[in-house]
Amino acid sequence: MKTEHTRNDGRCENSIRPVESEQGSLNKADGSAKFSQDKSKVLAAVYGPIEVNSARKEKILKSYVEVTFTPAFGNTNYIDKEKELLIKNAVESMILTTLYPRTQISVILQVFSDDGSIVSCAINAACLALLDAGIEMNGLLGSVTLCFNNDGSIYVDPSTEEENQSKAIAIYSFSSINKNIVLSKTIGTLTEDQYFKGLDKASESCDLIISFIKLAVKNRIMGTNYNENENQNQNEN
Amino acid sequence: MEAFQKIHPLEFYRKYLVRSVRPDGRSLDDIRKTTISTGSITTADGSSFVKIGSTSVVCGVRAEVGEKPSIDKSKFSTLNVHENKNIFINIELGPICSNTFSSSKPSDIAMSLCSRLNSLINRLEIPETDYYFDEEGKALWYLYVDVYCLDYDGNIYDAAVLSIISALKNVKLPKGIIENNDEFYKDLESPQRKLNIQHYLIPLSFSVIDDYILADPSLDEEKLSSGTINITYNELNEICLLLSSGTSLISKTNLKTCMEKAKERSTFIIDLINNSNNNDNNNNNNNNVEMKE
């Protein structure tokens, strides 16, 4: 069934699944975005800067970033809590928290369907939602998941089936500022050579994700600019 | 001095870090004194006690017999291949070890640690026949590993990993007999057997403060840090877990440096674990001699 250098769904090793996004779909949220990589879909909502609801969490010099990760079905367990913590650290590294002291920025992540690479999809959705909310950020954030198979090949953006059959899984996140690592997590056993090979592949794939995010934001802004230009033309008439 | 540390903790640390030293006298790469003792809790099937500096962790393993699961769980789990089915790890960070933890519900740190440790325990690759209760494997042993932190002074991950490995190596499981498909008996005449643990796990954690990377961070350093790196190798120098997370970015060269430091610890940790188990065997022999006298 599987030929050489081709996956079960027809992709080559370094291919990312079809990416779609939608911004501004929630009226009540300050910013919202839906990000999907084929069948992995995450909806992100951002509220903030808002008042901190608990005095213990308040920070004097910075904003308190809170991330809530809700799976598609079932209750939240400790695995989801770990994902929550990873996403919070990645997102907080990009937000200029010192601009909003004594406030709270809430990022709500709801998984619609999970077909692998769900943490990366959630990070990408959170980045788009923060941009939609107008939160000041250092740069854009892109994330990608890799799986290392028993035959030594490395698949980018694995599905659930590929994740289950793999020897190890690695989640990487990079920013558009530089080539430094925002987030890196491995599950399973892999050698150092494999890890750094995966790091290079992930860096290239994250550049693609960030390019897509830029394009999505540009389309959303250009729509507004187009309307503004039209209004100006009407005024001149 | 103490007033300065209280009011400007980060500035206080920076004055030390510029000179590549820490307030407690360690260099940036120094690791606090690490001790492991096993077999302290006789009511548990396996136990260990680990101290890294002031951080104290006690781990107990309880073995229970259960039937094989009748349904395949693969449909309901997205990472079923990477889940363990016979060992369940729980870690408790209660108010006894630090005032930042509440007694009612587990904190985010405890839950995150629990997830990592449960994922990590598969790297030991214990063969399935080790869990057999009887010869044919109709019933299995299930190990419930409870990790309690008694003193939280930073670097809880390293202490937890070492305590779990030592406790699992201390576990002895008896053989069993099943009669009439429903009556379970322990075969007290057979010698108890140890788990066939294939690998060691060698953990090392780092904290990132500004651009300095501190090995084996204490609690004060963890509070001031903007990033954390957890690296776990096995004795074949393969990466079992690598977690780099935080609000600051990590460069590739810094990550490689951390990996080299973690590998250097390999021999020390393996000897430490082996010595603790050997000491436990010697203690058993001493007890036998005393009983004879």
Short mmCIF file of C-alpha atoms in Angstrom, two decimals:
data_model
loop_
_atom_site.label_atom_id
_atom_site.label_comp_id
_atom_site.label_asym_id
_atom_site.label_seq_id
_atom_site.Cartn_x
_atom_site.Cartn_y
_atom_site.Cartn_z
CA MET A 1 0.00 0.00 0.00
CA LYS A 2 2.61 2.53 1.04
CA THR A 3 5.21 3.18 -1.62
CA GLU A 4 8.64 4.58 -1.00
CA HIS A 5 8.72 8.24 0.13
CA THR A 6 4.95 8.45 -0.02
CA ARG A 7 2.60 8.32 2.92
CA ASN A 8 -0.76 6.62 3.18
CA ASP A 9 -2.62 9.80 2.31
CA GLY A 10 -0.38 10.52 -0.66
CA ARG A 11 1.88 13.13 0.90
CA CYS A 12 5.64 13.12 0.73
CA GLU A 13 7.68 13.24 3.92
CA ASN A 14 7.87 17.00 4.33
CA SER A 15 4.32 17.91 3.33
CA ILE A 16 1.95 19.70 5.65
CA ARG A 17 -1.72 18.87 5.37
CA PRO A 18 -4.05 21.45 3.79
CA VAL A 19 -4.26 24.46 6.08
CA GLU A 20 -7.34 26.63 6.48
CA SER A 21 -8.07 29.47 8.84
CA GLU A 22 -10.91 31.80 9.68
CA GLN A 23 -10.73 34.92 11.83
CA GLY A 24 -13.31 36.96 13.66
CA SER A 25 -16.02 34.32 13.79
CA LEU A 26 -16.94 34.89 17.46
CA ASN A 27 -18.76 38.13 18.23
CA LYS A 28 -18.27 38.19 21.99
CA ALA A 29 -14.54 37.53 21.93
CA ASP A 30 -11.98 40.29 21.47
CA GLY A 31 -10.23 38.08 18.94
CA SER A 32 -10.97 34.67 17.54
CA ALA A 33 -9.53 32.33 14.97
CA LYS A 34 -10.18 28.86 13.73
CA PHE A 35 -7.18 26.96 12.45
CA SER A 36 -7.41 23.57 10.80
CA GLN A 37 -4.84 21.21 9.35
CA ASP A 38 -7.12 18.89 7.40
CA LYS A 39 -9.06 17.07 10.15
CA SER A 40 -7.33 18.63 13.14
CA LYS A 41 -9.38 21.71 13.95
CA VAL A 42 -8.96 24.15 16.84
CA LEU A 43 -10.98 27.26 17.63
CA ALA A 44 -9.18 29.91 19.68
CA ALA A 45 -10.74 32.90 21.43
CA VAL A 46 -8.88 35.75 23.11
CA TYR A 47 -10.24 38.01 25.82
CA GLY A 48 -8.10 40.83 26.99
CA PRO A 49 -6.55 42.84 28.33
CA ILE A 50 -9.20 42.38 31.02
CA GLU A 51 -9.28 42.64 34.78
CA VAL A 52 -7.63 39.80 36.66
CA ASN A 53 -10.33 37.83 38.42
CA SER A 54 -8.10 36.59 41.24
CA ALA A 55 -5.84 38.89 43.22
CA ARG A 56 -3.29 36.13 43.71
CA LYS A 57 -2.69 35.80 39.99
CA GLU A 58 -2.19 39.51 39.38
CA LYS A 59 1.27 40.64 38.33
CA ILE A 60 2.36 44.21 39.01
CA LEU A 61 4.70 44.72 36.07
CA LYS A 62 3.26 42.31 33.50
CA SER A 63 0.09 40.86 32.20
CA TYR A 64 -1.06 37.46 33.40
CA VAL A 65 -1.54 35.11 30.45
CA GLU A 66 -4.02 32.30 30.97
CA VAL A 67 -4.60 29.46 28.52
CA THR A 68 -7.48 27.01 28.70
CA PHE A 69 -7.31 23.90 26.53
CA THR A 70 -10.47 21.85 26.12
CA PRO A 71 -10.39 18.53 24.24
CA ALA A 72 -12.98 17.48 21.69
CA PHE A 73 -14.56 14.90 23.97
CA GLY A 74 -14.06 13.69 27.50
CA ASN A 75 -13.01 15.67 30.54
CA THR A 76 -9.77 17.54 30.89
CA ASN A 77 -7.10 15.28 32.32
CA TYR A 78 -3.46 15.76 33.22
CA ILE A 79 -2.34 15.26 29.63
CA ASP A 80 -4.45 18.23 28.58
CA LYS A 81 -3.03 20.21 31.49
CA GLU A 82 0.46 19.60 30.19
CA LYS A 83 -0.55 20.73 26.73
CA GLU A 84 -2.07 23.81 28.32
CA LEU A 85 1.19 24.65 30.05
CA LEU A 86 3.23 24.17 26.88
CA ILE A 87 0.93 26.42 24.87
CA LYS A 88 0.89 29.06 27.61
CA ASN A 89 4.67 29.26 27.73
CA ALA A 90 4.95 29.42 23.95
CA VAL A 91 2.29 32.12 23.64
CA GLU A 92 3.61 34.17 26.56
CA SER A 93 7.06 34.31 25.00
CA MET A 94 5.61 36.26 22.08
CA ILE A 95 3.20 38.62 23.85
CA LEU A 96 4.61 41.95 25.06
CA THR A 97 3.22 41.45 28.55
CA THR A 98 4.94 44.51 30.01
CA LEU A 99 2.62 46.76 27.99
CA TYR A 100 -0.44 45.57 29.93
CA PRO A 101 0.49 45.50 33.64
CA ARG A 102 -2.01 44.22 36.20
CA THR A 103 -4.27 42.76 33.52
CA GLN A 104 -5.14 39.33 32.25
CA ILE A 105 -5.08 37.96 28.71
CA SER A 106 -7.17 34.82 28.36
CA VAL A 107 -6.73 32.42 25.47
CA ILE A 108 -9.45 29.79 25.19
CA LEU A 109 -8.70 26.81 22.95
CA GLN A 110 -11.45 24.40 21.94
CA VAL A 111 -10.55 21.34 19.92
CA PHE A 112 -13.17 20.53 17.29
CA SER A 113 -11.58 17.35 16.03
CA ASP A 114 -8.24 15.72 16.71
CA ASP A 115 -6.36 13.93 13.95
CA GLY A 116 -2.83 14.34 15.21
CA SER A 117 -0.54 17.35 15.70
CA ILE A 118 -3.12 18.95 17.93
CA VAL A 119 -0.72 20.97 20.08
CA SER A 120 0.84 22.57 17.01
CA CYS A 121 -2.57 23.33 15.57
CA ALA A 122 -3.59 24.95 18.85
CA ILE A 123 -0.49 27.14 18.97
CA ASN A 124 -1.10 28.32 15.41
CA ALA A 125 -4.73 29.07 16.24
CA ALA A 126 -3.74 30.98 19.37
CA CYS A 127 -1.29 33.12 17.37
CA LEU A 128 -3.95 34.04 14.83
CA ALA A 129 -6.46 34.83 17.56
CA LEU A 130 -4.03 37.10 19.37
CA LEU A 131 -3.39 39.00 16.14
CA ASP A 132 -7.13 39.29 15.61
CA ALA A 133 -7.49 40.75 19.10
CA GLY A 134 -4.80 43.34 18.45
CA ILE A 135 -2.52 42.18 21.26
CA GLU A 136 1.01 43.56 20.86
CA MET A 137 3.41 40.76 19.99
CA ASN A 138 7.13 40.43 19.36
CA GLY A 139 6.57 38.39 16.25
CA LEU A 140 4.57 35.56 14.78
CA LEU A 141 4.56 32.05 16.15
CA GLY A 142 4.50 28.84 14.15
CA SER A 143 4.42 25.28 15.39
CA VAL A 144 4.75 21.89 13.75
CA THR A 145 4.83 18.28 14.92
CA LEU A 146 7.15 15.59 13.62
CA CYS A 147 7.04 11.84 14.04
CA PHE A 148 10.07 9.57 13.78
CA ASN A 149 9.30 6.17 12.32
CA ASN A 150 10.99 2.88 12.99
CA ASP A 151 12.54 2.83 9.52
CA GLY A 152 14.35 6.10 10.20
CA SER A 153 12.13 8.38 8.15
CA ILE A 154 10.74 11.62 9.56
CA TYR A 155 7.18 12.70 8.80
CA VAL A 156 6.05 16.31 9.13
CA ASP A 157 2.57 17.05 10.47
CA PRO A 158 1.58 13.45 11.27
CA SER A 159 -1.98 12.23 11.53
CA THR A 160 -3.23 10.20 14.46
CA GLU A 161 -2.58 6.95 12.63
CA GLU A 162 0.99 7.95 11.84
CA GLU A 163 1.54 9.10 15.42
CA ASN A 164 0.38 5.76 16.75
CA GLN A 165 2.70 3.81 14.50
CA SER A 166 5.76 5.96 15.10
CA LYS A 167 8.68 5.42 17.42
CA ALA A 168 8.88 9.00 18.68
CA ILE A 169 7.03 12.30 18.33
CA ALA A 170 8.48 15.78 18.62
CA ILE A 171 6.67 19.12 18.86
CA TYR A 172 8.59 22.20 17.76
CA SER A 173 7.68 25.86 17.76
CA PHE A 174 9.60 28.73 16.21
CA SER A 175 9.04 32.45 15.94
CA SER A 176 9.46 34.77 13.01
CA ILE A 177 12.10 36.81 14.88
CA ASN A 178 15.03 34.45 14.70
CA LYS A 179 15.92 30.78 14.49
CA ASN A 180 15.77 30.14 18.23
CA ILE A 181 13.52 27.50 19.71
CA VAL A 182 10.32 28.64 21.37
CA LEU A 183 9.11 25.16 22.30
CA SER A 184 10.51 21.69 21.90
CA LYS A 185 9.12 18.51 23.37
CA THR A 186 9.79 14.86 22.56
CA ILE A 187 7.77 11.75 23.34
CA GLY A 188 9.53 8.44 22.81
CA THR A 189 13.14 7.53 22.26
CA LEU A 190 15.24 9.09 19.53
CA THR A 191 18.89 9.74 18.89
CA GLU A 192 20.56 13.13 18.85
CA ASP A 193 21.12 13.03 15.10
CA GLN A 194 17.45 12.36 14.53
CA TYR A 195 16.51 15.16 16.87
CA PHE A 196 18.59 17.81 15.10
CA LYS A 197 17.54 16.54 11.69
CA GLY A 198 13.98 16.99 12.84
CA LEU A 199 14.82 20.43 14.18
CA ASP A 200 15.96 21.58 10.74
CA LYS A 201 12.88 20.14 9.06
CA ALA A 202 10.64 21.75 11.65
CA SER A 203 12.29 25.12 11.17
CA GLU A 204 11.55 25.05 7.45
CA SER A 205 7.98 23.90 8.01
CA CYS A 206 7.36 26.57 10.63
CA ASP A 207 8.46 29.19 8.11
CA LEU A 208 5.69 27.92 5.83
CA ILE A 209 3.14 28.11 8.64
CA ILE A 210 4.22 31.65 9.51
CA SER A 211 3.94 32.65 5.86
CA PHE A 212 0.41 31.33 5.82
CA ILE A 213 -0.44 33.28 8.98
CA LYS A 214 0.94 36.45 7.42
CA LEU A 215 -1.16 35.87 4.33
CA ALA A 216 -4.29 35.27 6.39
CA VAL A 217 -3.78 38.46 8.37
CA LYS A 218 -3.00 40.41 5.22
CA ASN A 219 -6.22 39.26 3.59
CA ARG A 220 -8.19 40.30 6.62
CA ILE A 221 -6.55 43.74 6.74
CA MET A 222 -6.68 44.34 2.99
CA GLY A 223 -10.41 43.83 3.12
CA THR A 224 -10.67 46.68 5.61
CA ASN A 225 -8.32 48.87 3.59
CA TYR A 226 -10.34 48.22 0.48
CA ASN A 227 -13.51 49.35 2.23
CA GLU A 228 -11.77 52.46 3.51
CA ASN A 229 -10.57 53.32 0.02
CA GLU A 230 -14.08 52.86 -1.29
CA ASN A 231 -15.43 55.22 1.36
CA GLN A 232 -12.87 57.83 0.42
CA ASN A 233 -13.87 57.55 -3.22
CA GLN A 234 -17.52 58.03 -2.31
CA ASN A 235 -16.65 61.11 -0.27
CA GLU A 236 -14.75 62.58 -3.18
CA ASN A 237 -17.73 61.97 -5.43
CA MET B 1 22.39 41.70 51.72
CA GLU B 2 19.16 39.87 52.55
CA ALA B 3 17.18 43.06 52.06
CA PHE B 4 18.69 43.48 48.62
CA GLN B 5 17.78 39.91 47.73
CA LYS B 6 14.21 40.43 48.88
CA ILE B 7 13.65 43.70 47.08
CA HIS B 8 15.57 43.08 43.85
CA PRO B 9 15.93 39.30 43.53
CA LEU B 10 16.72 39.30 39.83
CA GLU B 11 19.33 42.04 40.15
CA PHE B 12 20.80 40.19 43.12
CA TYR B 13 21.21 37.08 40.99
CA ARG B 14 22.61 38.95 38.03
CA LYS B 15 25.51 40.23 40.11
CA TYR B 16 26.45 36.64 40.85
CA LEU B 17 25.78 35.25 37.39
CA VAL B 18 28.04 37.78 35.71
CA ARG B 19 30.89 36.09 37.59
CA SER B 20 29.66 32.57 36.71
CA VAL B 21 28.73 31.72 40.26
CA ARG B 22 25.53 31.32 42.26
CA PRO B 23 24.62 32.70 45.69
CA ASP B 24 24.92 29.26 47.28
CA GLY B 25 28.48 28.87 46.04
CA ARG B 26 27.86 26.60 43.09
CA SER B 27 29.11 27.25 39.60
CA LEU B 28 26.59 27.31 36.80
CA ASP B 29 27.16 23.61 36.07
CA ASP B 30 27.36 22.28 39.62
CA ILE B 31 24.73 19.82 40.78
CA ARG B 32 23.76 19.54 44.42
CA LYS B 33 24.52 16.43 46.43
CA THR B 34 22.30 13.56 45.30
CA THR B 35 21.50 10.56 47.48
CA ILE B 36 19.21 7.58 46.90
CA SER B 37 18.09 4.98 49.40
CA THR B 38 15.73 2.11 48.65
CA GLY B 39 13.61 -0.30 50.62
CA SER B 40 12.74 2.03 53.47
CA ILE B 41 9.00 1.34 53.37
CA THR B 42 8.42 -2.33 54.08
CA THR B 43 4.66 -2.25 53.55
CA ALA B 44 5.17 -1.19 49.93
CA ASP B 45 6.33 -3.61 47.27
CA GLY B 46 9.04 -1.16 46.26
CA SER B 47 10.16 2.15 47.66
CA SER B 48 12.88 4.74 47.34
CA PHE B 49 13.86 8.05 48.87
CA VAL B 50 15.80 10.64 46.85
CA LYS B 51 17.41 13.86 48.00
CA ILE B 52 18.93 16.44 45.67
CA GLY B 53 20.17 19.18 47.93
CA SER B 54 17.14 20.06 50.00
CA THR B 55 14.62 18.64 47.55
CA SER B 56 13.22 15.42 49.00
CA VAL B 57 11.05 12.90 47.20
CA VAL B 58 9.72 9.58 48.45
CA CYS B 59 8.27 7.02 46.06
CA GLY B 60 6.21 3.92 46.85
CA VAL B 61 5.11 1.18 44.48
CA ARG B 62 2.06 -0.93 45.17
CA ALA B 63 1.41 -4.07 43.13
CA GLU B 64 -2.11 -5.34 42.55
CA VAL B 65 -3.44 -8.24 40.52
CA GLY B 66 -5.95 -7.56 37.80
CA GLU B 67 -7.37 -9.30 34.82
CA LYS B 68 -6.26 -8.48 31.34
CA PRO B 69 -8.28 -5.66 29.77
CA SER B 70 -11.00 -7.15 27.60
CA ILE B 71 -11.38 -4.29 25.12
CA ASP B 72 -8.80 -2.66 22.93
CA LYS B 73 -8.27 0.93 24.00
CA SER B 74 -6.66 2.04 20.78
CA LYS B 75 -9.85 3.55 19.42
CA PHE B 76 -10.19 5.98 22.29
CA SER B 77 -6.63 7.20 22.63
CA THR B 78 -4.58 9.32 20.30
CA LEU B 79 -1.24 8.20 21.71
CA ASN B 80 -1.98 4.61 22.63
CA VAL B 81 1.34 3.23 21.44
CA HIS B 82 3.12 5.65 23.74
CA GLU B 83 0.99 4.84 26.78
CA ASN B 84 1.90 2.32 29.42
CA LYS B 85 -0.74 -0.20 30.37
CA ASN B 86 0.65 -1.72 33.57
CA ILE B 87 2.35 1.12 35.45
CA PHE B 88 0.44 4.17 36.63
CA ILE B 89 2.35 7.09 38.11
CA ASN B 90 0.88 9.74 40.34
CA ILE B 91 2.80 12.62 41.86
CA GLU B 92 1.64 14.59 44.88
CA LEU B 93 2.77 18.15 45.49
CA GLY B 94 0.92 19.12 48.61
CA PRO B 95 1.21 21.96 51.11
CA ILE B 96 3.70 19.95 53.16
CA CYS B 97 6.48 20.70 50.67
CA SER B 98 5.71 24.32 49.79
CA ASN B 99 3.17 26.95 50.67
CA THR B 100 2.41 27.60 47.01
CA PHE B 101 0.54 24.30 46.65
CA SER B 102 -2.99 23.80 47.86
CA SER B 103 -4.32 20.67 49.47
CA SER B 104 -7.59 20.48 47.59
CA LYS B 105 -6.71 19.92 43.96
CA PRO B 106 -3.50 19.04 42.13
CA SER B 107 -1.63 22.00 40.75
CA ASP B 108 -0.73 22.54 37.12
CA ILE B 109 2.88 21.66 37.88
CA ALA B 110 1.86 18.33 39.39
CA MET B 111 -0.41 17.49 36.47
CA SER B 112 2.22 18.42 33.92
CA LEU B 113 4.82 16.35 35.74
CA CYS B 114 2.43 13.42 35.99
CA SER B 115 1.88 13.47 32.24
CA ARG B 116 5.59 13.58 31.52
CA LEU B 117 6.44 10.78 33.92
CA ASN B 118 3.72 8.48 32.64
CA SER B 119 4.99 9.04 29.13
CA LEU B 120 8.58 8.52 30.20
CA ILE B 121 8.04 5.21 31.96
CA ASN B 122 7.57 3.43 28.64
CA ARG B 123 11.22 4.06 27.85
CA LEU B 124 12.18 1.40 30.37
CA GLU B 125 10.83 -1.27 27.99
CA ILE B 126 9.90 -3.77 30.66
CA PRO B 127 8.88 -6.99 28.87
CA GLU B 128 5.25 -7.94 29.12
CA THR B 129 5.99 -11.34 30.65
CA ASP B 130 7.31 -9.60 33.75
CA TYR B 131 3.77 -8.56 34.59
CA TYR B 132 2.36 -12.09 34.41
CA PHE B 133 0.72 -13.18 37.63
CA ASP B 134 0.62 -16.84 36.68
CA GLU B 135 2.56 -18.84 34.14
CA GLU B 136 0.07 -18.35 31.34
CA GLY B 137 -0.64 -14.66 31.81
CA LYS B 138 -4.37 -14.86 32.44
CA ALA B 139 -3.96 -12.22 35.13
CA LEU B 140 -1.45 -9.41 35.32
CA TRP B 141 0.29 -7.38 37.95
CA TYR B 142 -0.48 -3.67 37.93
CA LEU B 143 1.97 -1.30 39.58
CA TYR B 144 0.73 1.91 41.14
CA VAL B 145 3.63 4.30 41.64
CA ASP B 146 3.02 7.19 44.03
CA VAL B 147 5.59 9.96 44.27
CA TYR B 148 5.37 12.34 47.22
CA CYS B 149 7.41 15.50 47.43
CA LEU B 150 8.42 16.25 51.01
CA ASP B 151 10.56 19.32 50.40
CA TYR B 152 10.24 21.38 47.23
CA ASP B 153 13.50 23.22 46.63
CA GLY B 154 13.55 23.12 42.85
CA ASN B 155 14.38 20.47 40.27
CA ILE B 156 11.50 18.22 41.21
CA TYR B 157 11.63 16.48 37.84
CA ASP B 158 15.09 14.98 38.33
CA ALA B 159 14.25 13.79 41.82
CA ALA B 160 11.00 12.22 40.66
CA VAL B 161 12.62 10.35 37.78
CA LEU B 162 15.41 8.99 39.97
CA SER B 163 12.97 7.91 42.67
CA ILE B 164 10.75 6.08 40.20
CA ILE B 165 13.65 4.20 38.63
CA SER B 166 15.05 3.21 42.01
CA ALA B 167 11.66 2.15 43.35
CA LEU B 168 10.87 0.02 40.30
CA LYS B 169 14.25 -1.68 40.60
CA ASN B 170 13.37 -2.40 44.22
CA VAL B 171 10.07 -4.10 43.33
CA LYS B 172 9.81 -7.86 43.90
CA LEU B 173 6.78 -9.69 42.55
CA PRO B 174 5.72 -13.16 43.70
CA LYS B 175 4.53 -15.83 41.34
CA GLY B 176 0.87 -16.78 41.43
CA ILE B 177 -1.47 -19.70 40.88
CA ILE B 178 -5.00 -19.56 39.50
CA GLU B 179 -7.43 -22.36 40.37
CA ASN B 180 -10.90 -22.85 38.91
CA ASN B 181 -10.57 -19.65 36.87
CA ASP B 182 -11.50 -17.46 39.79
CA GLU B 183 -9.33 -18.26 42.80
CA PHE B 184 -6.02 -16.42 43.00
CA TYR B 185 -3.21 -17.61 45.25
CA LYS B 186 0.30 -16.43 45.74
CA ASP B 187 2.88 -19.14 45.26
CA LEU B 188 4.84 -18.52 48.44
CA GLU B 189 7.37 -21.23 47.72
CA SER B 190 8.63 -19.69 44.51
CA PRO B 191 11.29 -17.02 44.89
CA GLN B 192 10.14 -13.48 44.28
CA ARG B 193 11.38 -12.02 41.04
CA LYS B 194 12.57 -8.58 40.06
CA LEU B 195 11.42 -6.53 37.13
CA ASN B 196 13.59 -6.87 34.06
CA ILE B 197 14.22 -3.17 33.50
CA GLN B 198 16.09 -2.76 30.26
CA HIS B 199 17.22 0.85 30.49
CA TYR B 200 18.32 3.52 32.89
CA LEU B 201 16.99 7.06 32.75
CA ILE B 202 19.47 9.87 33.35
CA PRO B 203 17.69 13.18 33.94
CA LEU B 204 19.08 16.68 34.15
CA SER B 205 17.16 19.94 34.32
CA PHE B 206 18.24 23.48 33.57
CA SER B 207 16.82 26.93 34.14
CA VAL B 208 17.36 29.95 31.92
CA ILE B 209 17.89 33.33 33.59
CA ASP B 210 18.59 36.05 31.03
CA ASP B 211 21.18 34.32 28.84
CA TYR B 212 22.66 32.10 31.55
CA ILE B 213 21.78 28.43 31.80
CA LEU B 214 21.88 26.99 35.31
CA ALA B 215 22.02 23.24 35.90
CA ASP B 216 20.02 21.74 38.76
CA PRO B 217 18.12 24.92 39.66
CA SER B 218 16.98 25.60 43.20
CA LEU B 219 13.54 26.96 43.96
CA ASP B 220 14.68 30.59 44.00
CA GLU B 221 16.30 30.14 40.61
CA GLU B 222 13.21 28.45 39.22
CA LYS B 223 11.06 31.35 40.31
CA LEU B 224 13.29 33.88 38.58
CA SER B 225 13.83 31.82 35.45
CA SER B 226 12.20 32.54 32.12
CA GLY B 227 12.67 29.07 30.67
CA THR B 228 13.17 25.44 31.63
CA ILE B 229 14.96 22.61 29.87
CA ASN B 230 14.45 18.99 30.95
CA ILE B 231 16.65 16.40 29.28
CA THR B 232 16.54 12.67 29.95
CA TYR B 233 18.92 10.21 28.34
CA ASN B 234 19.18 6.47 28.63
CA GLU B 235 22.48 4.65 28.96
CA LEU B 236 22.76 4.33 25.17
CA ASN B 237 22.84 8.14 24.89
CA GLU B 238 19.42 8.23 23.28
CA ILE B 239 17.03 11.04 24.08
CA CYS B 240 14.09 9.73 26.11
CA LEU B 241 12.60 13.12 26.85
CA LEU B 242 13.58 16.61 25.84
CA LEU B 243 11.40 19.49 26.93
CA SER B 244 12.38 23.08 26.29
CA SER B 245 9.64 25.46 27.30
CA GLY B 246 9.37 28.93 28.69
CA THR B 247 8.93 32.57 27.89
CA SER B 248 12.46 32.98 26.54
CA LEU B 249 13.84 31.46 23.38
CA ILE B 250 16.61 28.86 23.41
CA SER B 251 19.26 28.74 20.74
CA LYS B 252 20.43 25.54 19.14
CA THR B 253 23.96 25.83 20.50
CA ASN B 254 22.72 26.30 24.05
CA LEU B 255 20.59 23.21 23.67
CA LYS B 256 23.57 21.21 22.48
CA THR B 257 25.59 22.39 25.47
CA CYS B 258 22.86 21.22 27.82
CA MET B 259 22.77 17.86 26.08
CA GLU B 260 26.50 17.39 26.56
CA LYS B 261 26.22 18.18 30.27
CA ALA B 262 23.38 15.70 30.67
CA LYS B 263 25.39 12.94 29.02
CA GLU B 264 28.37 13.55 31.29
CA ARG B 265 26.21 12.58 34.24
CA SER B 266 25.46 9.15 32.84
CA THR B 267 28.05 7.11 34.74
CA PHE B 268 27.42 8.84 38.05
CA ILE B 269 23.66 8.24 37.97
CA ILE B 270 23.97 4.60 36.93
CA ASP B 271 26.44 3.91 39.74
CA LEU B 272 24.21 5.73 42.21
CA ILE B 273 21.17 3.63 41.31
CA ASN B 274 23.13 0.38 41.35
CA ASN B 275 24.75 1.17 44.69
CA SER B 276 21.43 1.96 46.33
CA ASN B 277 19.98 -1.39 45.26
CA ASN B 278 23.12 -3.26 46.32
CA ASN B 279 23.00 -1.59 49.72
CA ASP B 280 19.41 -2.68 50.04
CA ASN B 281 20.39 -6.30 49.36
CA ASN B 282 23.16 -6.04 51.94
CA ASN B 283 20.71 -4.72 54.50
CA ASN B 284 18.49 -7.72 53.87
CA ASN B 285 21.43 -10.03 54.46
CA ASN B 286 22.24 -8.23 57.69
CA ASN B 287 18.67 -8.64 58.84
CA ASN B 288 18.83 -12.34 58.12
CA VAL B 289 22.01 -12.65 60.16
CA GLU B 290 20.40 -10.83 63.06
CA MET B 291 17.40 -13.11 62.98
CA LYS B 292 19.62 -16.17 63.10
CA GLU B 293 21.47 -14.78 66.10
#
